[in-house]
Structures are given as structure tokens and as C-alpha cells.
Short mmCIF file of C-alpha atoms in Angstrom, two decimals:
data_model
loop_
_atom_site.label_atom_id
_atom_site.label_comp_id
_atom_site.label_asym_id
_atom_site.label_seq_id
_atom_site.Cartn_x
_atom_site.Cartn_y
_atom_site.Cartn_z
CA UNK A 1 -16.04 -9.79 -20.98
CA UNK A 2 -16.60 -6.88 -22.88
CA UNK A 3 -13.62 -4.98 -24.16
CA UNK A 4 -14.98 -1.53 -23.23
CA UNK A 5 -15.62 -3.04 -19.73
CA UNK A 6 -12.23 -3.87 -19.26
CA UNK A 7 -9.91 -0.76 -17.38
CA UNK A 8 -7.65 1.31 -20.33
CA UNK A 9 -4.78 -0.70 -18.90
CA UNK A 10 -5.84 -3.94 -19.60
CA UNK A 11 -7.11 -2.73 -23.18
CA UNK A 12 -3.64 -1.64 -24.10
CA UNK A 13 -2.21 -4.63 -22.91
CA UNK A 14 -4.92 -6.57 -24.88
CA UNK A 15 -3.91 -4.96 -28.05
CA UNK A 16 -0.38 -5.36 -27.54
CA UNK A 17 -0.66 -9.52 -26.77
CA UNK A 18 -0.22 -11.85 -29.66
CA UNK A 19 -4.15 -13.01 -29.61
CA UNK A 20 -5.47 -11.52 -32.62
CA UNK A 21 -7.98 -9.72 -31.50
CA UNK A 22 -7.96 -7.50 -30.28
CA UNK A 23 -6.59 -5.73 -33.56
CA UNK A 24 -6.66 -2.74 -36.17
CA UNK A 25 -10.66 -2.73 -36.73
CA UNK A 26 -11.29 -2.46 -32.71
CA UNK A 27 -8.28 -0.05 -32.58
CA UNK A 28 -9.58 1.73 -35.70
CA UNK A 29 -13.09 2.20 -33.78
CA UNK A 30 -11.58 3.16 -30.97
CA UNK A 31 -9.53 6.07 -32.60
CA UNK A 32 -12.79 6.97 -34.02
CA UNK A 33 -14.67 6.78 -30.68
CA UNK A 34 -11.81 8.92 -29.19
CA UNK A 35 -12.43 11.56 -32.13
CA UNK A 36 -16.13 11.86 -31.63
CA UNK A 37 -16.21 12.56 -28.29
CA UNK A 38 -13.84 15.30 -27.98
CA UNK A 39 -15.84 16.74 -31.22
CA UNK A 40 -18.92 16.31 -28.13
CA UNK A 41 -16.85 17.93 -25.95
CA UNK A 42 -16.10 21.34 -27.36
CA UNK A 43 -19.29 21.65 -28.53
CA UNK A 44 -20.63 21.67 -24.80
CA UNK A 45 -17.77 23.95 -23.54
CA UNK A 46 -18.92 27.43 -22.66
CA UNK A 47 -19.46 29.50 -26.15
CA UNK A 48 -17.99 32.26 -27.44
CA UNK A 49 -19.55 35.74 -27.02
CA UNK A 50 -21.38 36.94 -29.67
CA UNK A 51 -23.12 33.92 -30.82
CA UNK A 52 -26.53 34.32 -31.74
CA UNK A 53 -29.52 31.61 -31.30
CA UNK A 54 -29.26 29.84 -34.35
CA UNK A 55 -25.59 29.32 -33.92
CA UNK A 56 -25.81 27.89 -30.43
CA UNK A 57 -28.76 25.59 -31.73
CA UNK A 58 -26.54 23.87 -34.84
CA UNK A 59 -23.86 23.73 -32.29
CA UNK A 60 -25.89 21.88 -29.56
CA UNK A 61 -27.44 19.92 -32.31
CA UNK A 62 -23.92 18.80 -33.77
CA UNK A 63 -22.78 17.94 -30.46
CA UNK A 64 -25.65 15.79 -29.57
CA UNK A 65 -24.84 14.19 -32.99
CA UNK A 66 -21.42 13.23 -32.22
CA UNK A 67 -22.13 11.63 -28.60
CA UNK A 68 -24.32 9.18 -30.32
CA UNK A 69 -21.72 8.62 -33.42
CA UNK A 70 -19.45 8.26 -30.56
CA UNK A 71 -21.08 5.79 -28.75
CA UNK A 72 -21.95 3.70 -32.01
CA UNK A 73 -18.10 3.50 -32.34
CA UNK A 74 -17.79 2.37 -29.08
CA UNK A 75 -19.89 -0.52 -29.53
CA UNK A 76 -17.89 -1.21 -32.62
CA UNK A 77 -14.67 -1.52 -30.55
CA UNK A 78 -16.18 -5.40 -29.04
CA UNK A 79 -18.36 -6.04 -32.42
CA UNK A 80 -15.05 -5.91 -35.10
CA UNK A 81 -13.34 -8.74 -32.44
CA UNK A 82 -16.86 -10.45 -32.85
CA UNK A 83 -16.74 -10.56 -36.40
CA UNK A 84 -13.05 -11.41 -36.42
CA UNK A 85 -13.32 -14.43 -34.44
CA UNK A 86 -16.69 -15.67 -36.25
CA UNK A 87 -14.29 -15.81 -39.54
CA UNK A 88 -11.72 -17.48 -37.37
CA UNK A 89 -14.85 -19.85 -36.20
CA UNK A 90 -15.78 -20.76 -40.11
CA UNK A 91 -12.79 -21.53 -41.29
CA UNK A 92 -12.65 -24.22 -38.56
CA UNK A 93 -15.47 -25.93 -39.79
CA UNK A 94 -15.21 -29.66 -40.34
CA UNK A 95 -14.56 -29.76 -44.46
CA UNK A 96 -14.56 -33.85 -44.34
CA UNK A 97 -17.49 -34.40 -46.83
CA UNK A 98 -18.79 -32.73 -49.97
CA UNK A 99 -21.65 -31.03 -47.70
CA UNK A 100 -19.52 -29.88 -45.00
CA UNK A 101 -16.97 -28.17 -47.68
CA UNK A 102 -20.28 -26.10 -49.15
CA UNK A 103 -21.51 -25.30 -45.41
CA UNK A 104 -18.07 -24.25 -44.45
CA UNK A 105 -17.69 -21.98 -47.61
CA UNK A 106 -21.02 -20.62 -47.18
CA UNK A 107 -20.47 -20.05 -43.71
CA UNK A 108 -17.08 -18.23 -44.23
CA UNK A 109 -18.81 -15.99 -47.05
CA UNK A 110 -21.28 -14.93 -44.54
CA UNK A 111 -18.38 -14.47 -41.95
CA UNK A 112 -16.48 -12.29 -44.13
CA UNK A 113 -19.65 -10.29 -44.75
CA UNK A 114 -20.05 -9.34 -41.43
CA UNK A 115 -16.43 -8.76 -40.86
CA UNK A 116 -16.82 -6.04 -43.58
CA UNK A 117 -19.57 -4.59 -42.84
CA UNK A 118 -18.69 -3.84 -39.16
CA UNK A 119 -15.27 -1.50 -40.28
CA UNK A 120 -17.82 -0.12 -43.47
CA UNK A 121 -19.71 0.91 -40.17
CA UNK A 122 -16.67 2.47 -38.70
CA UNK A 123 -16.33 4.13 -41.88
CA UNK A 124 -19.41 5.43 -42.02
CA UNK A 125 -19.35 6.86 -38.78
CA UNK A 126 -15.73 8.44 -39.36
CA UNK A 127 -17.15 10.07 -42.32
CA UNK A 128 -19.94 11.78 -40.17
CA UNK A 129 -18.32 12.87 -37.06
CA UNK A 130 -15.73 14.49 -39.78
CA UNK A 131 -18.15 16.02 -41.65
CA UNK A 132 -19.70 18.10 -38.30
CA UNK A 133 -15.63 18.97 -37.40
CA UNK A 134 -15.56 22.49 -39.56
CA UNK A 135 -19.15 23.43 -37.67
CA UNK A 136 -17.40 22.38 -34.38
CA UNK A 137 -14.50 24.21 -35.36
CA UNK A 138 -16.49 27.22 -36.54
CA UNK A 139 -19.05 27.86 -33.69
CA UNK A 140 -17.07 25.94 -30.51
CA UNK A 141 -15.03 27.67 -28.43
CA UNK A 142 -11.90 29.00 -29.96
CA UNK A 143 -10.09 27.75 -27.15
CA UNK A 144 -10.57 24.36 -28.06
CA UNK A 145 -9.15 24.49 -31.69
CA UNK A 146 -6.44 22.45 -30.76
CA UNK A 147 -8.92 19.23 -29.37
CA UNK A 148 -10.70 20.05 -32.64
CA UNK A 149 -7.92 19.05 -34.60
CA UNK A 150 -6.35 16.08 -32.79
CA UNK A 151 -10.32 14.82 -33.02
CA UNK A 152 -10.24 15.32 -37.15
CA UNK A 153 -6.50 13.03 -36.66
CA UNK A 154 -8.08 10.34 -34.82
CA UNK A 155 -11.00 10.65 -36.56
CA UNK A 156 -8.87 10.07 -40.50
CA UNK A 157 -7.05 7.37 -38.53
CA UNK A 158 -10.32 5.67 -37.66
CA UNK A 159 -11.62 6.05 -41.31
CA UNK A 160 -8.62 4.71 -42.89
CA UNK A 161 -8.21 2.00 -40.93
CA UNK A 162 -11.17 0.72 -41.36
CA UNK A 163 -10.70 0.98 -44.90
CA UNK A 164 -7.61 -1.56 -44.60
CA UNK A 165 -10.02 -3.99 -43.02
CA UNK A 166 -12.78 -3.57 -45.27
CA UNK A 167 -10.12 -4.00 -48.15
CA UNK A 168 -9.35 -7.43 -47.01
CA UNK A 169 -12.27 -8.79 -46.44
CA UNK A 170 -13.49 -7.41 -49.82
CA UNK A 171 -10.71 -9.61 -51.27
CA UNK A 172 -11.86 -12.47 -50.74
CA UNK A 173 -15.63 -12.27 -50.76
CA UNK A 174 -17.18 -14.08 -53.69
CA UNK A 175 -20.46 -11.75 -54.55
CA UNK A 176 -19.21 -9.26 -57.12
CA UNK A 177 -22.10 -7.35 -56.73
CA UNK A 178 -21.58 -6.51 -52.95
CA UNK A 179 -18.10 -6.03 -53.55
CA UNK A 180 -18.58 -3.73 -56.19
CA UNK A 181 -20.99 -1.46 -54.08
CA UNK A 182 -19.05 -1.75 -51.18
CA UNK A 183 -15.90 -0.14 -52.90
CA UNK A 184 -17.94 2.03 -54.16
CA UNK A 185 -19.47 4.05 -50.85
CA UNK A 186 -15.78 3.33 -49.66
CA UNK A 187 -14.28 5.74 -52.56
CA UNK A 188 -17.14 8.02 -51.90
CA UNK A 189 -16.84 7.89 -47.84
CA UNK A 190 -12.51 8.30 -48.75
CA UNK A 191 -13.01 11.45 -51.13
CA UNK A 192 -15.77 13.28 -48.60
CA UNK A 193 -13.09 13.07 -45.81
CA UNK A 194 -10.29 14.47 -47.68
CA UNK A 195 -12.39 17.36 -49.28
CA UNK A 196 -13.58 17.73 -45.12
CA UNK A 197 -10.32 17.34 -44.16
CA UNK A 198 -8.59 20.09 -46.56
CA UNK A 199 -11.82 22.70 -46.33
CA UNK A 200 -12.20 22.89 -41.85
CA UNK A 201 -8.64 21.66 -40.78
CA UNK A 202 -5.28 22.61 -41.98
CA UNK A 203 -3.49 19.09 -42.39
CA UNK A 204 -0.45 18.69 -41.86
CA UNK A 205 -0.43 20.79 -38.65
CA UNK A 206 0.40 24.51 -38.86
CA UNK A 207 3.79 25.31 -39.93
CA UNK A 208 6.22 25.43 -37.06
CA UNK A 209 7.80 28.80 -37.03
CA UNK A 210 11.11 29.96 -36.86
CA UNK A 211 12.40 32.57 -34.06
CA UNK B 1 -8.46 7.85 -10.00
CA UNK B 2 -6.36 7.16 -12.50
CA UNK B 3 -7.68 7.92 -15.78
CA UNK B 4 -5.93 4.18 -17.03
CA UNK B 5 -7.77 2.58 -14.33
CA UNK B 6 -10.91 3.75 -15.71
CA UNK B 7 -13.00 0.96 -17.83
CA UNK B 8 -12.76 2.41 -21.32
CA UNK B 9 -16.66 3.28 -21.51
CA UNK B 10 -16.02 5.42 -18.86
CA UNK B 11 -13.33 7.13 -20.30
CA UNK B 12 -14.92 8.01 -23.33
CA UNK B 13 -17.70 9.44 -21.72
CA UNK B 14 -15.30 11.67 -19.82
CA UNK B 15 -13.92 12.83 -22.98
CA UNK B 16 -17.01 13.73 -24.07
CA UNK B 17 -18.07 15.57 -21.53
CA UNK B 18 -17.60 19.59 -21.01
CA UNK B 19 -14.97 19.28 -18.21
CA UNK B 20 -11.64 20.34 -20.05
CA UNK B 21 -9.92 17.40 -18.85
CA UNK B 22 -8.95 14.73 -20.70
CA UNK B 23 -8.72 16.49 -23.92
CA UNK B 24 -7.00 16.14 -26.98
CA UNK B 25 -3.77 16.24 -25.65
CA UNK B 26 -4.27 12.44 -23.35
CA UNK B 27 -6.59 11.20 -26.52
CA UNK B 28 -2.89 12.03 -28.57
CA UNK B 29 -1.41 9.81 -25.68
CA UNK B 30 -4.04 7.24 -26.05
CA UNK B 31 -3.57 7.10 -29.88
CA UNK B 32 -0.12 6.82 -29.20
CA UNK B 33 -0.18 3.82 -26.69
CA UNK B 34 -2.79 1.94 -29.08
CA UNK B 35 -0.53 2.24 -32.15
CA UNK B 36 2.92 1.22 -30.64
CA UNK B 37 1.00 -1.63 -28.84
CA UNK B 38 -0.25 -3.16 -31.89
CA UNK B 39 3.00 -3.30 -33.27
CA UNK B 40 4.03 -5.60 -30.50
CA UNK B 41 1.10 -7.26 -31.06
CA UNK B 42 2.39 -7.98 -34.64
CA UNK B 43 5.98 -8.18 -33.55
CA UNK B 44 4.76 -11.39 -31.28
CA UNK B 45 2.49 -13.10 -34.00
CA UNK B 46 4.21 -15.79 -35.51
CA UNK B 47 6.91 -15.52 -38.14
CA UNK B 48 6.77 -16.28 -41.57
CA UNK B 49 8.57 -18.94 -42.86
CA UNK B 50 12.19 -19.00 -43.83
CA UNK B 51 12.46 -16.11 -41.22
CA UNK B 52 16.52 -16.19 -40.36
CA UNK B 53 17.88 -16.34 -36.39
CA UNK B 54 19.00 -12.01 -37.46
CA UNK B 55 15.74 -11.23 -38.32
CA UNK B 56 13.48 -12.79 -35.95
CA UNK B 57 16.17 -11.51 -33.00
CA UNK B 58 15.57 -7.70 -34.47
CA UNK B 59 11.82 -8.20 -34.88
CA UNK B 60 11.80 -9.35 -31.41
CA UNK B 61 13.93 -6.58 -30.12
CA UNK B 62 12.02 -3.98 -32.22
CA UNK B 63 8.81 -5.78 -30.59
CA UNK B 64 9.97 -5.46 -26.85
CA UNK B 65 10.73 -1.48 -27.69
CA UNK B 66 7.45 -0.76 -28.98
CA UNK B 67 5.92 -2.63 -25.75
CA UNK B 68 7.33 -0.26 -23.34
CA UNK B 69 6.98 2.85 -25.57
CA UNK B 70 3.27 1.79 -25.57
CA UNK B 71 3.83 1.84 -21.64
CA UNK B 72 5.44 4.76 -21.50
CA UNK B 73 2.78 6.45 -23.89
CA UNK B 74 0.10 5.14 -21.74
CA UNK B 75 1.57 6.51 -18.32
CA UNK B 76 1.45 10.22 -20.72
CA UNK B 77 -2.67 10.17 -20.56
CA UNK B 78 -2.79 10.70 -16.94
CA UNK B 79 0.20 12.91 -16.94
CA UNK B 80 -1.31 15.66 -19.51
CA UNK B 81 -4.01 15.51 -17.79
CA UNK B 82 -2.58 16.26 -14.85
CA UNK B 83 -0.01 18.90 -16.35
CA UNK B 84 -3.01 21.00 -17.80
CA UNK B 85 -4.76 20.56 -14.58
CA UNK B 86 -1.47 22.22 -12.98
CA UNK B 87 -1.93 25.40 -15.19
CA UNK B 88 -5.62 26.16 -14.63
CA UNK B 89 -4.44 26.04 -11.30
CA UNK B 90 -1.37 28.68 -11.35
CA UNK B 91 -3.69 30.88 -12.92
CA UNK B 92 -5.71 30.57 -9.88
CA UNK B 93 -2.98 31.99 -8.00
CA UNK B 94 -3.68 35.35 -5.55
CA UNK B 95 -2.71 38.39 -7.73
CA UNK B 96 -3.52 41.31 -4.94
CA UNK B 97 0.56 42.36 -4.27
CA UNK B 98 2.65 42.53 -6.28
CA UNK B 99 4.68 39.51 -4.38
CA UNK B 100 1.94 37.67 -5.50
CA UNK B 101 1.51 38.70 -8.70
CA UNK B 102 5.58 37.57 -9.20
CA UNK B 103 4.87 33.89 -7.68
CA UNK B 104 1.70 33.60 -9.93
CA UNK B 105 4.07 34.91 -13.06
CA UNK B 106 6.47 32.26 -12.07
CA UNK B 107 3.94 29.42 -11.23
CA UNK B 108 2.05 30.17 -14.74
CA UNK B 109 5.44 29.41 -16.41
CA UNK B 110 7.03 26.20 -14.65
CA UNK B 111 3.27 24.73 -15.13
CA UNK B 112 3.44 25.53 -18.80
CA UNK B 113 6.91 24.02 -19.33
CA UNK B 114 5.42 20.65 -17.83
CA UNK B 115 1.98 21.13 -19.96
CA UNK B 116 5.30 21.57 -23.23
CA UNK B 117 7.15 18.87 -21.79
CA UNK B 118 4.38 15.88 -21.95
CA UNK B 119 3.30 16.21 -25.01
CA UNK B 120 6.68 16.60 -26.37
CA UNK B 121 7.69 13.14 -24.97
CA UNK B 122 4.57 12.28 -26.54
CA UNK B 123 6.15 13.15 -29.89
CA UNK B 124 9.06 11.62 -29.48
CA UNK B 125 7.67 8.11 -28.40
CA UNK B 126 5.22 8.41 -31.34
CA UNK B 127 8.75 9.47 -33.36
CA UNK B 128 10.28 6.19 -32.15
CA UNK B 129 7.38 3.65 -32.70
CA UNK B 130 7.02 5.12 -36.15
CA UNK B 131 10.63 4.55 -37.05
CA UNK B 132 10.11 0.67 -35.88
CA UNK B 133 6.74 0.44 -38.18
CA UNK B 134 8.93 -0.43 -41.37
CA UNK B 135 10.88 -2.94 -39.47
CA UNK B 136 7.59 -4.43 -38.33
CA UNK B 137 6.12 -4.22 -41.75
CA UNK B 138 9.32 -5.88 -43.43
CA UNK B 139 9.82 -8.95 -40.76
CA UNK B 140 6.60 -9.58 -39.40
CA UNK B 141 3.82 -11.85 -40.21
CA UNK B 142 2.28 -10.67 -43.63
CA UNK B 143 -0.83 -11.40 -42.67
CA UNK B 144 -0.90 -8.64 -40.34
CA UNK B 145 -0.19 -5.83 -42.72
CA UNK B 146 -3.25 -3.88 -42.10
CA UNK B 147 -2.82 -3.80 -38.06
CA UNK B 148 0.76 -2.07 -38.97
CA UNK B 149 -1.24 0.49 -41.06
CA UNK B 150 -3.50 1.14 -38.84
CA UNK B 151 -1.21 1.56 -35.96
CA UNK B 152 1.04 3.96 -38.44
CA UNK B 153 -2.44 6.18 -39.07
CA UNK B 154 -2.78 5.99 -34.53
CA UNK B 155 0.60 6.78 -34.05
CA UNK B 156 0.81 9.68 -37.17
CA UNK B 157 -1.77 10.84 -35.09
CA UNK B 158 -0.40 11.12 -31.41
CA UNK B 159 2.32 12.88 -33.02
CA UNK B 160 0.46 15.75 -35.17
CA UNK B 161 -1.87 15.85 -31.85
CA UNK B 162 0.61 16.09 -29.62
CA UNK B 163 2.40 18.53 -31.89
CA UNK B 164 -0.75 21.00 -31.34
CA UNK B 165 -0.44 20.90 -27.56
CA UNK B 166 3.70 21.58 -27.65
CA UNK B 167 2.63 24.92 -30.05
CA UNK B 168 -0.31 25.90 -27.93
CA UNK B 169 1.92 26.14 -24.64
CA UNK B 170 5.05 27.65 -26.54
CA UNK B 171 3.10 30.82 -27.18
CA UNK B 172 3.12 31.76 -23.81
CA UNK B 173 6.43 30.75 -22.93
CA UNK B 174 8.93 33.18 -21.68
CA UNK B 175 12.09 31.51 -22.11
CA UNK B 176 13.33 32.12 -25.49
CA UNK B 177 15.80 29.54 -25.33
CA UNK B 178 13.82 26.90 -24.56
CA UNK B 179 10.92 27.79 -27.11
CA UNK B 180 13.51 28.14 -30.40
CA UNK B 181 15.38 24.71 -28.78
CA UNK B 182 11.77 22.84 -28.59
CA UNK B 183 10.87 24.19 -31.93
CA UNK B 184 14.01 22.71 -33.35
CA UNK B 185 13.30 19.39 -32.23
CA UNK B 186 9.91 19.30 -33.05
CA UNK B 187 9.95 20.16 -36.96
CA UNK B 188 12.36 17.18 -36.73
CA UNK B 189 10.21 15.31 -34.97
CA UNK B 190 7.67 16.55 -37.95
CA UNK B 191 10.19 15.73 -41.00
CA UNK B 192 11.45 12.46 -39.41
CA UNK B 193 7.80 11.03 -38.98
CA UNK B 194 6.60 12.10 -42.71
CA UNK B 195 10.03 10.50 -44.27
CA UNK B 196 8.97 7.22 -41.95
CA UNK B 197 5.43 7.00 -43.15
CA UNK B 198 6.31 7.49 -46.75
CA UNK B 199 8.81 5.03 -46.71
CA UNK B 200 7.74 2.35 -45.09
CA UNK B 201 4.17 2.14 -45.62
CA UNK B 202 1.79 3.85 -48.42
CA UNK B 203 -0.25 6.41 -47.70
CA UNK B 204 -2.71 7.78 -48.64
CA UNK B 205 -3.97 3.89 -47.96
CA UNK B 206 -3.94 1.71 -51.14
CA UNK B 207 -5.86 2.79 -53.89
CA UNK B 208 -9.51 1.43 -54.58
CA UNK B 209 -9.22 -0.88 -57.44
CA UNK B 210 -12.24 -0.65 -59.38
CA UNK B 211 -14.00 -4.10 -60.82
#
């Protein structure tokens, strides 16, 4: 069964049994998921007064956006246990002869690969839904500022969590090449959400003032 | 219906959509429940070798905590929901005499002491798993070092999240008292969680080694 089938109850107690997956990338998505759709969400609350046509239009426009960022990351919450359990799967292989030892370590190679490519996804997406949070957070409903910034939290939560899972499997893949670009859009995807991050949302959380 | 009953696609579609509830305040639960249950999840995994009877007794102790603060966290997305929905309400209340307009006064404040009061528990449960992370990180399986990062960056941000939500409702508090004694508790909440996360576990995540 699905994991975003299953009620929120069962989910939680999913992620807290000892089976390994669920883990960190489908929780990672998940935070991310979480993020994009309240980004959705005040975009589609009632506007502020005042705003003119073209305002309205990027707003509707960056909603849309993060609905269907938010429902990729959904469908990464089920595909990061996928690729977890296909690496589990390929290190099981039989490694008895010469030919099963190369098909094995081909087969984990190509296991890893997915298994980083699915939290580089995550990643990806992160980046995005961040990236249309200062727009949100300029043109949504002031009212709102608050879901604004717990979405940019879960959001850097998704992002860097995904990063620890694309780190390991990065360690031991064998194709310098990918590896090599791989860390690279990572450093880039890492630096775009802190410059997002500092320039939309104050982080850490206003100061708490003093009677 | 419960929004933990829900299947988790259907949740996330009802944070997406324009109705104000849930908002960030239950996704800062939600964060919360999915971090403190993946450190039981890594609590449970099985220990490293050469593990003594101490340690594995106060990983498993520090493992049965974080289960029921994940509980606890979860039963928090259905109860901010429900506290905001009890504020929309007393500001619903008849205003025409001035009777009324007293009971509505009233009603607007109790409601936003709950609508303080969840999110605040939110904090502190977030508070407490955090302090367990480094215990988790030190005695449990190695191999799991990323999940206890990633539910660090989920439960760093139920806590800032949940911090928005106490300030929000605090500015229309009354009750002076109560406001400077919440405020107290929270920047310690605040200081506690940052002292924690530096600690314990690095963050900003590890850097990106270049080949």
C-alpha cells in the first residue's frame, strides 16, 4: 500500500517502527510537501486591498506553481522508500560466482543512483517552492505571514534533508563524473536557499520581546 | 473527522486549500510528530556493537520518550486546528448590547489563551525531543545518522513554527501576566533548542566536499 494512502496515524507510527523505511528521505519529502502546500494556500486566501491585476496574476500563478511542486513531493514521500528498498534488494543479490559479484555491483550502482536522484528531486523541488516564498510573502495576505514562514521551515528542513541522503549515496557511488555534478547542483540548490532564506524570511524567528 | 484519520493525500490537499484550517500552526505539529518519531525509529534499530547494558537501557528509555512525545505531538494537529477554529468563532459572537459585547470580549480571550496554549506545548515537546537527538546520535546505530539529522531539521522546525503561532496570539492577549510569563519560557524554549542543535549535531548540514 501506498504510504500517502495510509491515514496520518498510521504514517507516524510507520516512521517511528524499526523497519527502515519509512525514513529521513520520505520524511524529508514530506516536510517539503507540507511546505508547499501551505505556500498554495495563502496564495488562494482572499487578497489584500489594493492589489492591482498584475499582482493578483503572479500571485495566482505562484500558487498554481506550488500545488504541483507540492504534489511532486508527495509522490516522493512512497518513491524515496522505493529506492531505499531496491538498494536493500541489490545488495542481496547472490555474489557466489565471478558473474554474479559484477551483476550484483552493477546492480547496486544503479540502485544507489536512483536512491540519489529521488532526494536530488526533493531538493530540487525545496529549492523552488522556496524560491516563490518572498512573492507569497509579498503579495498573500498579510494575515498569513505566520503560515508563510513555518512553510519556508519545513520547506529548509525538506531541502536539507535531502541533502543528508543524497550525501550518502554520493559516497559510495563509483562514477566520478555523476558524483561530481551531482555535488555540484547540490552546492548551488544549498547557496540559492540560504540567499532565499535571508532576503524574504527573517530566520531565526523574530526576536521575542521583552515587557 | 479527525484530521489524523485522514489518509495523508488528503491532508495535504487540505492544507493546500484556501480554508484557514489546518495551517501552519498543525503542519508545526506534524513536523513535530515526524521528527520525534524517527528518533524512535532509530532508537529501536539495532545497536552497534560493544553497546554496554547502561547505554542500550538509556537509548531505550530515551527511545520510548520520543515515542509518546511523537504521540502527544500528533494529538496537537487536530487540537490547533480546533483551537483556531474556537477563535474565528468568539469573534462571531453577538456584539448589539453591551452584555454582549462583554461575553464576546471574554470569549475572544479564553479562545486565544487555548490558540497560545497548543502551540506552546508544541514547543516544548519539540524542546524535549531535541534534547534526546544527541543521545540518539551518540548511542544509536551509526548507520542511521542522517534520519537523526533530518528529524533535528523537522523538529527545529515545529519549534520556530510553533514559536510564530505563540507570538501571533500574545499580541492580543490581555493578561499581562500571562504574556511576560509565556514569553519567558519561550526565549528559553528558543536558547535551549539552538544550544541542542549546535551541540549535538552540525548544522548548517556537513559541508560539500569538493572532488
Amino acid at each position: 500500500m501506498k504510504l500517502t494512502a495510509l491515514p496520518l496515524s498510521d504514517l507516524l507510527a510507520a516512521f517511528r517502527s524499526s523497519e527502515p523505511t519509512p525514513g529521513g528521505g520520505s520524511a524529508s519529502a514530506l516536510s517539503g510537501a507540507v511546505g508547499a502546500s501551505l505556500l498554495a494556500m495563502v496564495a488562494g486566501l482572499p487578497r489584500p486591498k489594493g492589489s492591482n491585476e498584475t499582482e493578483l496574476r503572479r500571485l495566482a500563478d505562484v500558487g498554481s506553481r506550488c500545488s504541483v511542486l507540492a504534489i511532486q513531493l508527495e509522490a516522493m514521500i512512497d518513491e524515496d522508500s522505493a529506492a531505499y528498498d531496491l538498494v536493500v534488494g541489490a545488495f542481496r543479490m547472490p555474489k557466489g560466482t565471478g558473474e554474479e559479484k559484477s551483476a550484483r555491483a552493477a546492480g547496486i550502482q544503479q540502485a544507489l543512483r536512483t536512491a540519489t536522484e529521488v532526494p536530488l528531486q526533493v531538493m530540487r523541488r525545496c529549492a523552488e517552492a522556496l524560491g516563490a516564498a518572498p512573492v507569497v510573502a509579498e503579495l498573500g495576505n498579510p494575515n498569513a505571514s505566520s503560515d508563510v514562514q513555518v512553510a519556508v521551515g519545513l520547506l529548509s528542513a525538506g531541502l536539507h534533508g535531502a541533502h543528508q541522503n543524497v550525501e550518502i549515496n554520493l559516497g559510495s557511488l563509483k562514477d566520478a563524473d555523476y558524483v561530481a555534478r551531482v555535488r555540484q547542483e547540490v552546492e548551488t540548490l544549498v547557496n540559492r536557499q540560504s540567499l532565499n532564506r535571508q532576503s524574504a524570511i527573517p530566520d531565526p524567528p523574530p526576536p521575542i520581546p521583552h515587557q
